[in-house]
PDB file of C-alpha atoms in Angstrom:
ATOM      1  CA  UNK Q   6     141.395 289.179 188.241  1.00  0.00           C
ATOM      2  CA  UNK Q   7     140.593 287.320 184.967  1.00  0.00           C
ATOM      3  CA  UNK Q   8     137.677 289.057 182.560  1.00  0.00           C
ATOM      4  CA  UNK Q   9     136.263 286.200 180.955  1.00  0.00           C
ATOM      5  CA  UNK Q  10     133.347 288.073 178.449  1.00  0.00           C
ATOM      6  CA  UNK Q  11     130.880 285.583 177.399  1.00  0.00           C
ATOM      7  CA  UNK Q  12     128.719 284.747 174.649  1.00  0.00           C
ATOM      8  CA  UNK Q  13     124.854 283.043 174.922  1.00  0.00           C
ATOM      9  CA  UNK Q  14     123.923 280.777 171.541  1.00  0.00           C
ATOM     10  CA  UNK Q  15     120.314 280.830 170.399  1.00  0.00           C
ATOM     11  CA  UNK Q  16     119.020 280.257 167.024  1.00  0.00           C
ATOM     12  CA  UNK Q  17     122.218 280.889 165.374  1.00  0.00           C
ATOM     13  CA  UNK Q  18     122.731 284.210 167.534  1.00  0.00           C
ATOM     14  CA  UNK Q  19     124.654 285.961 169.945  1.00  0.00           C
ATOM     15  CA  UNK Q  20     121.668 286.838 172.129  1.00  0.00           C
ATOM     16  CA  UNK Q  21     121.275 289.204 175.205  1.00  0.00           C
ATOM     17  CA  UNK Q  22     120.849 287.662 178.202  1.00  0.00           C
ATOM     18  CA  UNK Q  23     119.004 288.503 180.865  1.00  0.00           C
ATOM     19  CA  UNK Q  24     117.608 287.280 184.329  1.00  0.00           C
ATOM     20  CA  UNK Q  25     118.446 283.690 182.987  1.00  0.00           C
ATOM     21  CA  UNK Q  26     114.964 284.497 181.433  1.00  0.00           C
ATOM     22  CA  UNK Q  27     116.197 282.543 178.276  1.00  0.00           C
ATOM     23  CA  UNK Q  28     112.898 282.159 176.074  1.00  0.00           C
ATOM     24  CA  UNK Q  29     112.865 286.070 175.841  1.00  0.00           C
ATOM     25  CA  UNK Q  30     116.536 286.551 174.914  1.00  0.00           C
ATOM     26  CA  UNK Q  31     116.578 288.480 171.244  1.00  0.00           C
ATOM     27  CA  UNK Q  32     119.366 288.711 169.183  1.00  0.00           C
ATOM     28  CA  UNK Q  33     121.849 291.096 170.928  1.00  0.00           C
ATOM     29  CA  UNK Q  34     122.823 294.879 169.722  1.00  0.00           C
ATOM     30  CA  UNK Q  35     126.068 296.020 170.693  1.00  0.00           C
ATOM     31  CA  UNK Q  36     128.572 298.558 169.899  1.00  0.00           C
ATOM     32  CA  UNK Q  37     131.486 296.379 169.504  1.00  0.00           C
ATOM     33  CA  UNK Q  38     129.894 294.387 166.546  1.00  0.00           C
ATOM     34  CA  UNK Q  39     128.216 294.931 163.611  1.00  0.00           C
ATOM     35  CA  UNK Q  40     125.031 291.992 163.724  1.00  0.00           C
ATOM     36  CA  UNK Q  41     124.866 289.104 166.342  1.00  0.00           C
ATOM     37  CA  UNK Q  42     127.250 286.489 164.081  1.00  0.00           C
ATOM     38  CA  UNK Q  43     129.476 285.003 166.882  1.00  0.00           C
ATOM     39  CA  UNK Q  44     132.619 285.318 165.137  1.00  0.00           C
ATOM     40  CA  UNK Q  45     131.819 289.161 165.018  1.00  0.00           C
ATOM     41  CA  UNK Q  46     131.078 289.188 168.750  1.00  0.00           C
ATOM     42  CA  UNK Q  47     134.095 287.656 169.281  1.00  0.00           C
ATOM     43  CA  UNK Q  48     136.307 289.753 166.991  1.00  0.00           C
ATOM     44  CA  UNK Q  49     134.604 292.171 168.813  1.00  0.00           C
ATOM     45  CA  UNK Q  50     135.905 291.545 172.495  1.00  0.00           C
ATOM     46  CA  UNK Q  51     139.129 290.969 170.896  1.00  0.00           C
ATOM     47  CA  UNK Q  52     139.358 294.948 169.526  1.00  0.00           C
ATOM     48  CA  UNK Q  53     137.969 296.064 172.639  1.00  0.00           C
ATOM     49  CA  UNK Q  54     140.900 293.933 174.948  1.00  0.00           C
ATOM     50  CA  UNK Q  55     143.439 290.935 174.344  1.00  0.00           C
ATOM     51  CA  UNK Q  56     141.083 288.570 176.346  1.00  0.00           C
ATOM     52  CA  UNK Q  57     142.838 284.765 176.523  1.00  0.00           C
ATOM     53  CA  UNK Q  58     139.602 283.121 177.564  1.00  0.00           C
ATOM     54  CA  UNK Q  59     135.551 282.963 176.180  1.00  0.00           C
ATOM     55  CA  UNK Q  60     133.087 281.046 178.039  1.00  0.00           C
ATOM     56  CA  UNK Q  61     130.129 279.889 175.388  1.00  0.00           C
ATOM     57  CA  UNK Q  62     126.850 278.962 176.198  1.00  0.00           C
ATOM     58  CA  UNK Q  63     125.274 276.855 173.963  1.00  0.00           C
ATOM     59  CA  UNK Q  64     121.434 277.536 175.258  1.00  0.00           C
ATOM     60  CA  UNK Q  65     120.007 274.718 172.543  1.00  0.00           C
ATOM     61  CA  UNK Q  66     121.854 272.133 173.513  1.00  0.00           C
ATOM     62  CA  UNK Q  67     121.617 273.207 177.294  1.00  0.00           C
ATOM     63  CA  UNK Q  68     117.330 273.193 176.472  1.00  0.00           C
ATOM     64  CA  UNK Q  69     117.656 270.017 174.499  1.00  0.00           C
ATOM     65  CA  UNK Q  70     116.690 271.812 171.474  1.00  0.00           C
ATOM     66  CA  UNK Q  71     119.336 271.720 168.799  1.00  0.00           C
ATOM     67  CA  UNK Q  72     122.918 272.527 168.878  1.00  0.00           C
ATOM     68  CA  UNK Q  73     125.770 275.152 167.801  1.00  0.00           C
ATOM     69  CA  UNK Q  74     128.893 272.322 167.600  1.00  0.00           C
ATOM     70  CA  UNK Q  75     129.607 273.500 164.263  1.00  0.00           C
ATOM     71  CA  UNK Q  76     129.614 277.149 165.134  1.00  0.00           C
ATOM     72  CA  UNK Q  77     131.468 276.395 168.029  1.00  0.00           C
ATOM     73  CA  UNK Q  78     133.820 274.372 166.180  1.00  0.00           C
ATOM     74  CA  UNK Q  79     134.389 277.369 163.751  1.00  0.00           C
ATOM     75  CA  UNK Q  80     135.014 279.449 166.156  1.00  0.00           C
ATOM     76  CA  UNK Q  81     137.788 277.270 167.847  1.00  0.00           C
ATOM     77  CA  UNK Q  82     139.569 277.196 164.452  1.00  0.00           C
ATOM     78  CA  UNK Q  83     139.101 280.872 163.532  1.00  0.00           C
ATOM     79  CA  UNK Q  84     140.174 282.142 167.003  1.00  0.00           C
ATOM     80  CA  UNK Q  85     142.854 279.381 168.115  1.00  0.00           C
ATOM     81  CA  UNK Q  86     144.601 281.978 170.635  1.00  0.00           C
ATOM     82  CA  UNK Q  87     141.540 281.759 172.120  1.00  0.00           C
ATOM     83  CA  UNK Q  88     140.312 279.103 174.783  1.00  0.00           C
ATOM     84  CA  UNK Q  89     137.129 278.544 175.134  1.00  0.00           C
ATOM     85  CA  UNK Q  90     134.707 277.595 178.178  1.00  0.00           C
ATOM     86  CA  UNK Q  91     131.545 275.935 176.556  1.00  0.00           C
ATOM     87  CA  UNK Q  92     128.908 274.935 178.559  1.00  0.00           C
ATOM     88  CA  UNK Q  93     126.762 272.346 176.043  1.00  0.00           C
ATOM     89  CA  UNK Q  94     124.352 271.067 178.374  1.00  0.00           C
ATOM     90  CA  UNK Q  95     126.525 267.772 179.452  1.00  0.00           C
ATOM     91  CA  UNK Q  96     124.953 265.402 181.640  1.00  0.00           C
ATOM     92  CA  UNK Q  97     128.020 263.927 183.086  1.00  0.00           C
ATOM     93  CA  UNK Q  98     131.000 264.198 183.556  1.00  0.00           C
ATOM     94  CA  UNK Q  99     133.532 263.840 180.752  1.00  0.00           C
ATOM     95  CA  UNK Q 100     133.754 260.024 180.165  1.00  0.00           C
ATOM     96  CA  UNK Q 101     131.201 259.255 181.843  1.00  0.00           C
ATOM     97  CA  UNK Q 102     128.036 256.384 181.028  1.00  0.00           C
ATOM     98  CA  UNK Q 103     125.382 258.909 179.303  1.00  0.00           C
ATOM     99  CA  UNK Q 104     127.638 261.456 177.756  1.00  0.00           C
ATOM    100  CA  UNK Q 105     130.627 263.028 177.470  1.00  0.00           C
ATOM    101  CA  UNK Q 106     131.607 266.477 177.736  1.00  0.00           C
ATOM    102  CA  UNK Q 107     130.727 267.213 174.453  1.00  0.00           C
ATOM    103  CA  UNK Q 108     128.210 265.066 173.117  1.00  0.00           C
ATOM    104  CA  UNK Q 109     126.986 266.710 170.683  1.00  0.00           C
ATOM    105  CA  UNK Q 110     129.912 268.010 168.802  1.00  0.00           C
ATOM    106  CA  UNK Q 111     133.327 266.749 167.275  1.00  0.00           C
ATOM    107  CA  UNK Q 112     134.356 270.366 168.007  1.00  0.00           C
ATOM    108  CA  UNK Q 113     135.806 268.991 171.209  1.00  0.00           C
ATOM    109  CA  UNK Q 114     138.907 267.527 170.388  1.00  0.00           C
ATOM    110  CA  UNK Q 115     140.472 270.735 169.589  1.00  0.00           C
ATOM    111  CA  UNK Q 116     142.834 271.797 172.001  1.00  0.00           C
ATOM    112  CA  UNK Q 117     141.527 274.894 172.844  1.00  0.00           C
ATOM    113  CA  UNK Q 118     138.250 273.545 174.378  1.00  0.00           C
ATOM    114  CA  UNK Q 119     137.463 273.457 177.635  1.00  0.00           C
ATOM    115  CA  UNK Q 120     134.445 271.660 178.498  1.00  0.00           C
ATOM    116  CA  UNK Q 121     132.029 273.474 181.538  1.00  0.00           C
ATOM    117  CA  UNK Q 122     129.976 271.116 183.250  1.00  0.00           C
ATOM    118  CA  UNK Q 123     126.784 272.605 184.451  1.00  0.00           C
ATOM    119  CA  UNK Q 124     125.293 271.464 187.602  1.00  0.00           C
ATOM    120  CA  UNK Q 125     121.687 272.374 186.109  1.00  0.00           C
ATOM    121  CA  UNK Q 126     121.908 270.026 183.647  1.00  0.00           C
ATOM    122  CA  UNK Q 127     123.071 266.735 185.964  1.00  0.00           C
ATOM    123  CA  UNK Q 128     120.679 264.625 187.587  1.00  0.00           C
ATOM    124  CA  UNK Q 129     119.721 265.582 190.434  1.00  0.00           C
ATOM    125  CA  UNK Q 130     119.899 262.339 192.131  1.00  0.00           C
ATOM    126  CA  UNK Q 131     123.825 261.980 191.748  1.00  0.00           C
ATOM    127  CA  UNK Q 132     126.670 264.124 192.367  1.00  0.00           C
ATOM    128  CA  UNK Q 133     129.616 263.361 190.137  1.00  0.00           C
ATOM    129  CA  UNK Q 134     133.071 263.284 191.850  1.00  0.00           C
ATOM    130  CA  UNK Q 135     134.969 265.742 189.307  1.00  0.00           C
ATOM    131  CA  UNK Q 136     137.879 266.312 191.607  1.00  0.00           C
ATOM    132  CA  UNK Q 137     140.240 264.327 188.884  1.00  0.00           C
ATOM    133  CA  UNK Q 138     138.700 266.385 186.000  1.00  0.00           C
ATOM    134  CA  UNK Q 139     141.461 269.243 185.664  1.00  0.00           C
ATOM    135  CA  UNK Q 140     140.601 269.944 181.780  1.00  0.00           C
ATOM    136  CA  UNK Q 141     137.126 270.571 183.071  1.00  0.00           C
ATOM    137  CA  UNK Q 142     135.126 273.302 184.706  1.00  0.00           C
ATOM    138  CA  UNK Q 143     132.383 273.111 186.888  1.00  0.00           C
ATOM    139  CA  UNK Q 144     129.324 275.751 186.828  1.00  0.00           C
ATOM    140  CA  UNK Q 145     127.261 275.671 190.124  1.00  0.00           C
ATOM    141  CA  UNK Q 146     124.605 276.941 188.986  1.00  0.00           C
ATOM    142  CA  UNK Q 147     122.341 279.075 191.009  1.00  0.00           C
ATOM    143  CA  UNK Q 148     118.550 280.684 190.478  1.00  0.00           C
ATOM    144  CA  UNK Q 149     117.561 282.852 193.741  1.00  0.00           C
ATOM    145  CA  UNK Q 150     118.368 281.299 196.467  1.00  0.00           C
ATOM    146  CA  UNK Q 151     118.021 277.941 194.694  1.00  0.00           C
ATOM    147  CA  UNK Q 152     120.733 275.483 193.925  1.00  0.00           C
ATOM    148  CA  UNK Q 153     120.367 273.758 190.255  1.00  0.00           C
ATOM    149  CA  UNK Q 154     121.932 270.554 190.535  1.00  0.00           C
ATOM    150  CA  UNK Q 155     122.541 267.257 192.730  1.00  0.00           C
ATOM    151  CA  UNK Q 156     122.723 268.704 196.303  1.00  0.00           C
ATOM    152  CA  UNK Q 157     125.540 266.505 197.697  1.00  0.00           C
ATOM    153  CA  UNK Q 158     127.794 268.663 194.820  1.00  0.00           C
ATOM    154  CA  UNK Q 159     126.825 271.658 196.103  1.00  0.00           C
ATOM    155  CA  UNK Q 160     127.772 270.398 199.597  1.00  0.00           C
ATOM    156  CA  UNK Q 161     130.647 268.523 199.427  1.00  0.00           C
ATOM    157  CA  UNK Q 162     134.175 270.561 198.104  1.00  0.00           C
ATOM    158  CA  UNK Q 163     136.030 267.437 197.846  1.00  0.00           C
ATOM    159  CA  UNK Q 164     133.873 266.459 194.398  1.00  0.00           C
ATOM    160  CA  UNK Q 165     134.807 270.253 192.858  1.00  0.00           C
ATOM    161  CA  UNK Q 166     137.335 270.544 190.278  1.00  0.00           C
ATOM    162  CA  UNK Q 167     140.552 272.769 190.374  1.00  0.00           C
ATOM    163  CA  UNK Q 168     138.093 275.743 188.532  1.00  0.00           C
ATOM    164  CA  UNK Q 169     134.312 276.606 189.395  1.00  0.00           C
ATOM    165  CA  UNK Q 170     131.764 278.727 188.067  1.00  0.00           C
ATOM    166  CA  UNK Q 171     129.537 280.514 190.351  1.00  0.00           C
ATOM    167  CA  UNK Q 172     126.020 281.082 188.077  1.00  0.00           C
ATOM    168  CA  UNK Q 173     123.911 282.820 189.907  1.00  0.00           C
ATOM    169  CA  UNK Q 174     121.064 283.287 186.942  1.00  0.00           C
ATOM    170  CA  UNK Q 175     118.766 286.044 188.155  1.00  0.00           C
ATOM    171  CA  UNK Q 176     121.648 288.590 188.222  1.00  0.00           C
ATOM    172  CA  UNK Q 177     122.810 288.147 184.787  1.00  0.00           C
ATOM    173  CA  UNK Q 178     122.217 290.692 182.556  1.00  0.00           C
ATOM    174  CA  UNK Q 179     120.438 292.652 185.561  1.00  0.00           C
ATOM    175  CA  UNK Q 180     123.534 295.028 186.998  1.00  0.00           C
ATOM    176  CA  UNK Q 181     122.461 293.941 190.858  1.00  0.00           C
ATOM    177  CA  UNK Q 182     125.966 293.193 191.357  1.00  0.00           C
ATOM    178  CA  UNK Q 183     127.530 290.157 192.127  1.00  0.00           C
ATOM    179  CA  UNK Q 184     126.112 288.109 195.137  1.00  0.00           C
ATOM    180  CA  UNK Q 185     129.281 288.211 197.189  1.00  0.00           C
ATOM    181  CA  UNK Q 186     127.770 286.469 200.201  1.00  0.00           C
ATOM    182  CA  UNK Q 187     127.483 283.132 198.316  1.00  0.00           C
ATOM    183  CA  UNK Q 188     130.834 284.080 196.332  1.00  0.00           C
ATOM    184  CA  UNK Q 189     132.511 284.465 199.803  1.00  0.00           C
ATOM    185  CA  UNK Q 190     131.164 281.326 200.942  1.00  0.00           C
ATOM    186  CA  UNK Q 191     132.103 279.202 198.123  1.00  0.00           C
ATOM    187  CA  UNK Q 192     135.967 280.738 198.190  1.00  0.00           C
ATOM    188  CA  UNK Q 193     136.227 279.733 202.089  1.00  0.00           C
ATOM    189  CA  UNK Q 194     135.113 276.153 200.892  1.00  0.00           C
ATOM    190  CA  UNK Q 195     137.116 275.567 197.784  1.00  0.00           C
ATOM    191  CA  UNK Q 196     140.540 274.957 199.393  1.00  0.00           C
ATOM    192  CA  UNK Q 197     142.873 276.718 196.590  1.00  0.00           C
ATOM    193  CA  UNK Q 198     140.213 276.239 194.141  1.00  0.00           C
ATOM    194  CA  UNK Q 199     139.752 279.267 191.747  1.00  0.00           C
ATOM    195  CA  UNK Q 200     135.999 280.914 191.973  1.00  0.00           C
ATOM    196  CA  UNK Q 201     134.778 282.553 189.206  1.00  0.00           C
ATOM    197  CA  UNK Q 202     131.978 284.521 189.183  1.00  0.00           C
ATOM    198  CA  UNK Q 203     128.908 285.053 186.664  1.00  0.00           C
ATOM    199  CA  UNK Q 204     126.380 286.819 187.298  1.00  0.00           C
ATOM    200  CA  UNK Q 205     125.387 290.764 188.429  1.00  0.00           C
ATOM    201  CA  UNK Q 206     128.720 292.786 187.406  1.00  0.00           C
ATOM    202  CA  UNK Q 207     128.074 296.177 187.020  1.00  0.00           C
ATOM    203  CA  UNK Q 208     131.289 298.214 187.035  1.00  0.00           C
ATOM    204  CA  UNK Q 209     135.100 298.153 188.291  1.00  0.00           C
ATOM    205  CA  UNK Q 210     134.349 298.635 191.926  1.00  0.00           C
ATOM    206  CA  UNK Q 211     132.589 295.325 191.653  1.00  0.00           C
ATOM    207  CA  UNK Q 212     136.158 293.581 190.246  1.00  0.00           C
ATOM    208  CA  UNK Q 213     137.678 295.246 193.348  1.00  0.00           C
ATOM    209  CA  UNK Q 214     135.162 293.550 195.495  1.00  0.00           C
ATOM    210  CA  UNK Q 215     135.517 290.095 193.726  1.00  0.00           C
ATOM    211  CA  UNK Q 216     139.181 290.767 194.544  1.00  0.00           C
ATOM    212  CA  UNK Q 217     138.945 291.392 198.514  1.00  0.00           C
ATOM    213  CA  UNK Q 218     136.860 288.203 198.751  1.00  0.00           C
ATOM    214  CA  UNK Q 219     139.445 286.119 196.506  1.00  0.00           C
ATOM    215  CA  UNK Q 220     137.769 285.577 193.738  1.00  0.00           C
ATOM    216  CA  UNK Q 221     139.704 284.528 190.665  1.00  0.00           C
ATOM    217  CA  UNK Q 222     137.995 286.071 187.852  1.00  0.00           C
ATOM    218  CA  UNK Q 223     134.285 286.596 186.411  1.00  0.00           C
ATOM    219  CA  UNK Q 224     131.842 286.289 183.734  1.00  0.00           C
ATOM    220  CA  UNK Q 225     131.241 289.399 181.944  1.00  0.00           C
ATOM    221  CA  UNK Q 226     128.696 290.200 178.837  1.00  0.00           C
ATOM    222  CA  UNK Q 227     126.490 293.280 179.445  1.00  0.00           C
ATOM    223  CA  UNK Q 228     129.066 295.424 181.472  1.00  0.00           C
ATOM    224  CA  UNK Q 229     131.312 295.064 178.311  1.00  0.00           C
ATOM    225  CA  UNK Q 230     128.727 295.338 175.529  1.00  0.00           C
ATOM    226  CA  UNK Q 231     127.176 298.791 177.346  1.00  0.00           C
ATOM    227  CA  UNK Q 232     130.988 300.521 178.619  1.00  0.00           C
ATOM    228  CA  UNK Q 233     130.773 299.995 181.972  1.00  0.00           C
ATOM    229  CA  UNK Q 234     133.888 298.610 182.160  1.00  0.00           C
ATOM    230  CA  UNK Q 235     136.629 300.299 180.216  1.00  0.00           C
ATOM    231  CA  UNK Q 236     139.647 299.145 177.939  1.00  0.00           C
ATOM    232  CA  UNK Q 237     141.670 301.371 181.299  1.00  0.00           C
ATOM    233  CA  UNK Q 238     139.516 298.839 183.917  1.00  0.00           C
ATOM    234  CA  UNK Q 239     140.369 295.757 181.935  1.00  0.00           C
ATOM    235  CA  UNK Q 240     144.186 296.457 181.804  1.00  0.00           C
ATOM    236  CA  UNK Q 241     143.830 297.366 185.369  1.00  0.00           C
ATOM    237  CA  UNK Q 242     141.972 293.926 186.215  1.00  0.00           C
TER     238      UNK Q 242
END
């Protein structure tokens, strides 16, 4: 089970996410890091465990309100043991006619960027075929029971990449645990695909759960930032 921890952009900020309520996120408080400066946060994780992988969330760019490429960018070159998933509000896929992966940032051509293509910010009247996008990931992003994207994405495996996101936005930040119905429903589908899920952790038991249902990691802020998962359950992932 890989613990991916994740940091949300705002304003310059680390912020606290919650409920995928994003005009009311604040600057976030935490124990592992002195201020909200994303290369603390990350130096951060990196005391609390030897995590390989970030996933960033660049809310501006994802609102169409602005950008963090250079604070992503400095944060590829400070941390380059590090690879980072950044979600940056693409609305293609890489290469494609409107955009690229990255469109807002020369940050991308480092090597240890991945790029995360969120189906909330496609249009919704095409589905991309990212089967042939292995550098890629794809977020299916969920709020309630309502899918965020082009529907023929959602419905048809053969257009997923190797990795996927599962986003299920009202359970982040919100301890409800992770919604292992749709998580079990999307790992039947993804033929050898690995699932990630985002969204709802609250503790250990949940990692166990992911695990049963074969799950290949998750997306993990608030259960780190508050101890409810400890350096003992990371190791033990």
């Amino acid at each position: 089970m890989r613990i991916i921890p994740v940091i949300d952009l705002k304003a310059g900020h680390v912020v606290r996410a919650f409920r995928g309520e994003r005009a009311a996120y604040a600057p976030i408080v935490t124990p592992l890091a002195a201020g909200s400066a994303p290369e603390a946060i990350v130096a951060g994780f990196l005391r609390l465990f030897a995590f390989d992988t970030i996933y960033i969330a660049d809310l501006d760019a994802i609102e169409r309100c602005g950008d963090h490429g250079a604070a992503i960018e400095a944060l590829a070159r400070r941390f380059p043991q590090i690879r980072f998933w950044v979600d940056s509000g693409a609305e293609s896929a890489p290469g494609g006619a409107r955009s690229d992966a990255a469109p807002r940032s020369r940050a991308f051509g480092l090597a240890n960027l991945a790029p995360v293509i969120g189906s909330e910010s496609l249009a919704r009247t095409a589905a991309p075929d990212l089967s042939r996008e292995t550098g890629a990931i794809l977020s299916l992003d969920f709020r309630g029971d309502e899918f965020l994207g082009p529907r023929a994405l959602l419905d048809d495996p053969q257009l997923w990449p190797p990795r996927l996101i599962a986003m299920t936005l009202a359970r982040v930040g919100a301890f409800a645990g992770p919604d292992l119905a749709l998580l079990s429903s999307l790992a039947r589908r993804a033929q050898g695909r690995e699932i990630y899920a985002a969204g709802g952790l609250r503790d250990a038991r949940d990692l166990e759960a992911l695990a049963r249902i074969g799950v290949a990691g998750v997306l993990v802020a608030s259960a780190l930032h508050d101890g409810r998962l400890s350096r003992d359950d990371l190791r033990n992932a």
